[in-house]
Amino acid sequence: MTAWFRVYPGSTLPRRLTPEDVDYLDTAMRNAYGVFVDDPATGLDLARTMTASVLNARGFDAATILRPYHAPPESDPAEILQTMADLAAAIDRIAVNGG
């Protein structure tokens, strides 16, 4: 696997997700789905927190990227599950093309 990257405005240097980052994010999502079974809101929180740690470390604006992937704790589990699926798809897009 190669390191995926995206060049950001004003810089010639790419932002990178390493193969290790991608593996970590895959594992993070699997863990979050495991937590979801018992506590959907905590599962989503875990996914967001672990994703933010990688994105911030690689120079992405995690707060902006993750803003759409939030659901209040009292949300229906189906809504939270859809939010997690959308977050997983966003992670895949970032891993493939940087954004």
C-alpha positions as a printed NumPy array, in Angstrom:
array([[  0.   ,   0.   ,   0.   ],
       [  1.226,   3.498,  -0.745],
       [  0.819,   6.666,   1.281],
       [ -2.184,   8.639,   0.04 ],
       [ -1.919,  12.361,  -0.197],
       [ -3.608,  15.607,  -1.087],
       [ -1.904,  18.871,  -1.896],
       [ -3.485,  21.786,  -0.048],
       [ -3.682,  25.403,  -1.214],
       [ -0.572,  27.492,  -0.786],
       [  1.782,  24.578,  -0.308],
       [  3.775,  22.214,  -2.458],
       [  3.85 ,  19.67 ,   0.345],
       [  1.154,  16.983,   0.469],
       [ -0.858,  15.981,   3.49 ],
       [ -0.411,  12.253,   3.899],
       [ -2.19 ,   9.302,   5.393],
       [  0.301,   6.53 ,   5.778],
       [ -0.609,   2.867,   5.347],
       [ -0.398,   2.654,   9.14 ],
       [ -2.901,   5.524,   9.454],
       [ -5.316,   3.738,   7.138],
       [ -4.927,   0.473,   9.086],
       [ -5.457,   2.334,  12.358],
       [ -8.605,   3.998,  11.043],
       [ -9.945,   0.666,   9.772],
       [ -9.348,  -0.867,  13.201],
       [-10.846,   2.185,  14.915],
       [-14.052,   1.851,  12.904],
       [-14.299,  -1.872,  13.645],
       [-13.879,  -1.129,  17.359],
       [-16.448,   1.662,  17.188],
       [-18.972,  -0.652,  15.534],
       [-18.323,  -3.158,  18.339],
       [-19.077,  -0.508,  20.982],
       [-22.133,   0.614,  18.98 ],
       [-23.894,  -2.665,  19.766],
       [-24.11 ,  -1.786,  23.476],
       [-24.033,   2.016,  23.28 ],
       [-24.616,   3.607,  19.854],
       [-23.726,   7.172,  20.87 ],
       [-20.464,   6.094,  22.496],
       [-19.573,   4.055,  19.413],
       [-19.952,   7.129,  17.226],
       [-17.993,   9.26 ,  19.713],
       [-15.185,   6.711,  19.714],
       [-15.073,   6.681,  15.901],
       [-14.962,  10.474,  15.757],
       [-12.275,  10.775,  18.455],
       [ -9.975,   8.172,  16.921],
       [-10.443,   9.618,  13.445],
       [ -9.743,  13.147,  14.678],
       [ -6.485,  12.053,  16.275],
       [ -5.152,  10.777,  12.94 ],
       [ -6.482,  13.65 ,  10.852],
       [ -5.072,  16.284,  13.208],
       [ -1.694,  14.547,  13.262],
       [ -1.586,  14.66 ,   9.462],
       [ -2.533,  18.337,   9.157],
       [ -6.187,  17.964,   8.234],
       [ -8.807,  20.181,   9.856],
       [-10.538,  17.363,  11.741],
       [-13.175,  19.632,  13.306],
       [-14.385,  20.732,   9.877],
       [-14.182,  17.276,   8.318],
       [-16.019,  15.597,  11.191],
       [-18.674,  18.286,  11.721],
       [-21.312,  16.484,   9.589],
       [-20.71 ,  13.185,  11.369],
       [-22.345,  13.951,  14.689],
       [-25.566,  12.734,  16.255],
       [-26.974,  13.66 ,  19.671],
       [-26.814,  10.798,  22.206],
       [-30.601,  10.593,  22.288],
       [-30.758,   9.973,  18.53 ],
       [-32.346,   6.832,  17.186],
       [-29.753,   4.013,  16.882],
       [-30.549,   3.708,  13.163],
       [-29.66 ,   7.392,  12.689],
       [-26.406,   6.942,  14.6  ],
       [-25.585,   3.841,  12.566],
       [-26.131,   5.793,   9.343],
       [-23.876,   8.569,  10.639],
       [-21.172,   6.006,  11.395],
       [-21.531,   4.529,   7.908],
       [-21.223,   8.008,   6.413],
       [-18.106,   8.639,   8.528],
       [-16.574,   5.35 ,   7.367],
       [-17.221,   6.375,   3.747],
       [-15.593,   9.765,   4.377],
       [-12.535,   8.059,   5.85 ],
       [-12.331,   5.871,   2.758],
       [-12.451,   8.969,   0.519],
       [ -9.679,  10.631,   2.51 ],
       [ -7.552,   7.491,   2.347],
       [ -7.997,   7.208,  -1.402],
       [ -7.728,  10.793,  -2.562],
       [ -7.073,  12.995,   0.452],
       [-10.463,  14.588,   0.796]])
